[in-house]
Structures are given as structure tokens and as C-alpha cells.
PDB file of C-alpha atoms in Angstrom:
ATOM      1  CA  MET A 151      31.328  35.848 -87.300  1.00  0.00           C
ATOM      2  CA  SER A 152      28.232  34.894 -85.332  1.00  0.00           C
ATOM      3  CA  GLN A 153      28.415  38.160 -83.363  1.00  0.00           C
ATOM      4  CA  ARG A 154      28.181  40.163 -86.609  1.00  0.00           C
ATOM      5  CA  ILE A 155      25.179  38.068 -87.665  1.00  0.00           C
ATOM      6  CA  ASP A 156      23.580  38.699 -84.257  1.00  0.00           C
ATOM      7  CA  VAL A 157      23.985  42.462 -84.801  1.00  0.00           C
ATOM      8  CA  ILE A 158      22.625  42.331 -88.373  1.00  0.00           C
ATOM      9  CA  ASN A 159      19.576  40.322 -87.290  1.00  0.00           C
ATOM     10  CA  TYR A 160      18.960  42.677 -84.370  1.00  0.00           C
ATOM     11  CA  LEU A 161      19.186  45.759 -86.615  1.00  0.00           C
ATOM     12  CA  ARG A 162      16.922  44.211 -89.268  1.00  0.00           C
ATOM     13  CA  GLU A 163      14.240  43.616 -86.629  1.00  0.00           C
ATOM     14  CA  LEU A 164      14.717  47.045 -85.022  1.00  0.00           C
ATOM     15  CA  LEU A 165      14.593  48.944 -88.332  1.00  0.00           C
ATOM     16  CA  SER A 166      11.601  46.888 -89.533  1.00  0.00           C
ATOM     17  CA  GLY A 167       9.609  48.601 -86.784  1.00  0.00           C
ATOM     18  CA  ILE A 168      10.067  51.844 -88.732  1.00  0.00           C
ATOM     19  CA  VAL A 169       9.845  50.602 -92.335  1.00  0.00           C
ATOM     20  CA  PRO A 170       8.475  47.039 -92.474  1.00  0.00           C
ATOM     21  CA  LYS A 171      10.292  46.146 -95.706  1.00  0.00           C
ATOM     22  CA  THR A 172      13.887  46.240 -94.421  1.00  0.00           C
ATOM     23  CA  HIS A 173      16.794  44.495 -96.125  1.00  0.00           C
ATOM     24  CA  TYR A 174      20.473  44.059 -95.320  1.00  0.00           C
ATOM     25  CA  LEU A 175      22.684  45.460 -98.138  1.00  0.00           C
ATOM     26  CA  LYS A 176      20.097  45.288-100.942  1.00  0.00           C
ATOM     27  CA  ASN A 177      16.507  44.424-101.775  1.00  0.00           C
ATOM     28  CA  LYS A 178      16.643  41.038-103.518  1.00  0.00           C
ATOM     29  CA  LYS A 179      12.879  40.669-103.951  1.00  0.00           C
ATOM     30  CA  LYS A 180      11.604  40.097-107.504  1.00  0.00           C
ATOM     31  CA  THR A 181       8.555  42.238-106.755  1.00  0.00           C
ATOM     32  CA  VAL A 182       9.502  45.465-104.997  1.00  0.00           C
ATOM     33  CA  ILE A 183       7.067  46.890-102.450  1.00  0.00           C
ATOM     34  CA  TYR A 184       7.564  50.550-101.527  1.00  0.00           C
ATOM     35  CA  PRO A 185       8.591  52.111 -99.281  1.00  0.00           C
ATOM     36  CA  TYR A 186      11.504  49.896 -98.351  1.00  0.00           C
ATOM     37  CA  GLN A 187      14.886  50.425 -96.769  1.00  0.00           C
ATOM     38  CA  THR A 188      18.301  48.849 -96.921  1.00  0.00           C
ATOM     39  CA  PHE A 189      21.102  49.095 -94.396  1.00  0.00           C
ATOM     40  CA  SER A 190      24.786  48.317 -94.181  1.00  0.00           C
ATOM     41  CA  LEU A 191      27.468  48.515 -91.507  1.00  0.00           C
ATOM     42  CA  THR A 192      30.633  50.596 -91.799  1.00  0.00           C
ATOM     43  CA  GLY A 193      33.133  49.368 -89.257  1.00  0.00           C
ATOM     44  CA  GLU A 194      33.284  46.236 -87.209  1.00  0.00           C
ATOM     45  CA  PRO A 195      30.883  45.818 -84.275  1.00  0.00           C
ATOM     46  CA  THR A 196      32.732  42.787 -82.890  1.00  0.00           C
ATOM     47  CA  ARG A 197      36.375  43.876 -82.517  1.00  0.00           C
ATOM     48  CA  PHE A 198      36.290  44.769 -78.831  1.00  0.00           C
ATOM     49  CA  MET A 199      33.837  46.007 -76.260  1.00  0.00           C
ATOM     50  CA  GLY A 200      32.740  49.584 -76.797  1.00  0.00           C
ATOM     51  CA  GLN A 201      33.766  49.741 -80.469  1.00  0.00           C
ATOM     52  CA  GLY A 202      31.557  52.111 -82.441  1.00  0.00           C
ATOM     53  CA  PHE A 203      30.432  51.741 -86.049  1.00  0.00           C
ATOM     54  CA  TYR A 204      28.143  53.439 -88.551  1.00  0.00           C
ATOM     55  CA  ILE A 205      24.831  52.145 -89.848  1.00  0.00           C
ATOM     56  CA  ASP A 206      24.044  53.507 -93.307  1.00  0.00           C
ATOM     57  CA  VAL A 207      20.330  53.353 -94.131  1.00  0.00           C
ATOM     58  CA  ASP A 208      18.719  54.126 -97.493  1.00  0.00           C
ATOM     59  CA  ILE A 209      14.951  54.587 -97.703  1.00  0.00           C
ATOM     60  CA  PHE A 210      13.305  54.260-101.116  1.00  0.00           C
ATOM     61  CA  ASP A 211       9.798  55.208-102.258  1.00  0.00           C
ATOM     62  CA  ASN A 212       8.260  55.230-105.721  1.00  0.00           C
ATOM     63  CA  ASN A 213       5.301  57.539-105.175  1.00  0.00           C
ATOM     64  CA  ALA A 214       4.618  60.004-107.978  1.00  0.00           C
ATOM     65  CA  THR A 215       1.878  61.862-106.122  1.00  0.00           C
ATOM     66  CA  SER A 216       3.271  62.461-102.637  1.00  0.00           C
ATOM     67  CA  ASP A 217       6.446  62.845-100.590  1.00  0.00           C
ATOM     68  CA  VAL A 218       4.544  61.980 -97.407  1.00  0.00           C
ATOM     69  CA  PRO A 219       5.435  58.242 -97.064  1.00  0.00           C
ATOM     70  CA  ILE A 220       9.190  58.747 -97.350  1.00  0.00           C
ATOM     71  CA  GLU A 221       9.136  61.840 -95.126  1.00  0.00           C
ATOM     72  CA  LYS A 222       7.128  59.943 -92.476  1.00  0.00           C
ATOM     73  CA  ALA A 223       9.705  57.148 -92.531  1.00  0.00           C
ATOM     74  CA  LEU A 224      12.554  59.652 -92.245  1.00  0.00           C
ATOM     75  CA  SER A 225      10.841  61.464 -89.351  1.00  0.00           C
ATOM     76  CA  ALA A 226      10.229  58.183 -87.521  1.00  0.00           C
ATOM     77  CA  MET A 227      13.913  57.270 -87.903  1.00  0.00           C
ATOM     78  CA  VAL A 228      15.061  60.655 -86.558  1.00  0.00           C
ATOM     79  CA  GLU A 229      12.619  60.404 -83.621  1.00  0.00           C
ATOM     80  CA  LYS A 230      13.687  56.880 -82.660  1.00  0.00           C
ATOM     81  CA  PHE A 231      17.419  57.623 -82.736  1.00  0.00           C
ATOM     82  CA  ASN A 232      17.390  61.298 -81.699  1.00  0.00           C
ATOM     83  CA  GLN A 233      20.776  62.822 -80.775  1.00  0.00           C
ATOM     84  CA  ALA A 234      19.289  64.588 -77.747  1.00  0.00           C
ATOM     85  CA  GLU A 235      18.151  61.254 -76.262  1.00  0.00           C
ATOM     86  CA  PRO A 236      20.159  58.397 -77.788  1.00  0.00           C
ATOM     87  CA  PHE A 237      18.474  55.020 -78.144  1.00  0.00           C
ATOM     88  CA  TYR A 238      19.542  52.299 -75.690  1.00  0.00           C
ATOM     89  CA  GLU A 239      18.358  48.689 -75.619  1.00  0.00           C
ATOM     90  CA  MET A 240      19.636  45.695 -73.666  1.00  0.00           C
ATOM     91  CA  THR A 241      19.318  42.304 -75.332  1.00  0.00           C
ATOM     92  CA  ASP A 242      20.354  38.880 -74.025  1.00  0.00           C
ATOM     93  CA  LYS A 243      23.705  39.278 -75.813  1.00  0.00           C
ATOM     94  CA  PHE A 244      24.565  42.993 -75.802  1.00  0.00           C
ATOM     95  CA  LEU A 245      23.679  46.585 -75.001  1.00  0.00           C
ATOM     96  CA  ALA A 246      22.930  48.534 -78.188  1.00  0.00           C
ATOM     97  CA  GLN A 247      23.376  52.308 -78.184  1.00  0.00           C
ATOM     98  CA  ILE A 248      22.320  54.060 -81.394  1.00  0.00           C
ATOM     99  CA  GLU A 249      22.099  57.732 -82.300  1.00  0.00           C
ATOM    100  CA  TYR A 250      21.061  59.645 -85.394  1.00  0.00           C
ATOM    101  CA  ARG A 251      23.882  61.508 -87.172  1.00  0.00           C
ATOM    102  CA  ASN A 252      22.532  62.956 -90.449  1.00  0.00           C
ATOM    103  CA  ASP A 253      20.314  62.460 -93.487  1.00  0.00           C
ATOM    104  CA  ASN A 254      20.393  63.577 -97.116  1.00  0.00           C
ATOM    105  CA  PRO A 255      18.232  63.261-100.210  1.00  0.00           C
ATOM    106  CA  ILE A 256      19.932  61.330-103.016  1.00  0.00           C
ATOM    107  CA  PRO A 257      19.092  62.181-106.656  1.00  0.00           C
ATOM    108  CA  THR A 258      17.710  59.167-108.522  1.00  0.00           C
ATOM    109  CA  GLY A 259      17.208  60.581-112.017  1.00  0.00           C
ATOM    110  CA  SER A 260      13.561  59.503-111.815  1.00  0.00           C
ATOM    111  CA  ASP A 261      10.403  61.609-111.605  1.00  0.00           C
ATOM    112  CA  THR A 262       8.876  59.143-109.149  1.00  0.00           C
ATOM    113  CA  LEU A 263      11.623  57.224-107.318  1.00  0.00           C
ATOM    114  CA  GLN A 264      12.786  58.969-104.148  1.00  0.00           C
ATOM    115  CA  ARG A 265      15.737  58.067-101.954  1.00  0.00           C
ATOM    116  CA  ARG A 266      16.920  59.340 -98.585  1.00  0.00           C
ATOM    117  CA  THR A 267      20.127  58.238 -96.912  1.00  0.00           C
ATOM    118  CA  ILE A 268      20.515  58.286 -93.144  1.00  0.00           C
ATOM    119  CA  GLN A 269      23.603  57.697 -91.062  1.00  0.00           C
ATOM    120  CA  LEU A 270      23.363  56.344 -87.533  1.00  0.00           C
ATOM    121  CA  TYR A 271      26.191  55.711 -85.090  1.00  0.00           C
ATOM    122  CA  ALA A 272      26.093  52.612 -82.895  1.00  0.00           C
ATOM    123  CA  LYS A 273      28.021  51.058 -80.047  1.00  0.00           C
ATOM    124  CA  ILE A 274      27.583  47.446 -79.030  1.00  0.00           C
ATOM    125  CA  ASP A 275      28.742  46.402 -75.568  1.00  0.00           C
ATOM    126  CA  TRP A 276      28.789  42.609 -75.453  1.00  0.00           C
ATOM    127  CA  ARG A 277      27.640  40.819 -72.335  1.00  0.00           C
ATOM    128  CA  ILE A 278      30.117  38.301 -71.007  1.00  0.00           C
TER     129      ILE A 278
END
């Protein structure tokens, strides 16, 4: 269980470098500050060495006048985890390898609220 928590904490810190307001699973804040993003894991990063899993990221913005903030966040995400040059980082506990897979706009039914979903693929190789 602690390995999964290590991965979640690592991803929260890493993704916060792109969108500072980053939350695991959902934004539980009483006062919402936009833009913000949430992320979840699909698959198990701790089963055995080299196991891959998906990171599903949703970016939200409530800007009635411009698409620029959410598009900047999306562009920064694509740049950081580009398929042509996958992201690699060694920590004290593991090697993280992350690559961008795809993104899509998600209808919100609102004139102002915007949402983009991004899927990343990750491999964690645990240090022994």
C-alpha cells in the first residue's frame, strides 16, 4: 500500500509543476480556484517491476472570456510527456517513465466551464 501512496504523492508533485492546483481523484476544496486538475490511476503500479499503468488527468477551467489558460495547461502537459521523447525521472525509490497518449475535450453543458481529459502511460521500476 505504501508504494501506491509513494506513486500518488510523486505524481501530485510532478503534475503540480504544470497546473499548481492538482488533486488526486477529485477537488475537495470548498472554494474552487481555476484552473485545476485531477488525476487517477488505472492499473496497479506496484504489482511487479516494469508493470505499466494509465494516468487519467482532467483539467478544468471556468473562464468565460478565453480558452488560453486551459490550452496552455494542455500544451504544457503534452510538451512534458511527449511521445517522441518520453519523460524519465529517477527518484530515491523508483524510476518513473511517463509518456503522453491522447487528449480530448469533454462537454460540460456550461457556457463557461471547460474540461480536457488527458491520458498518460507510466511505468514504475522500483529500486531494490
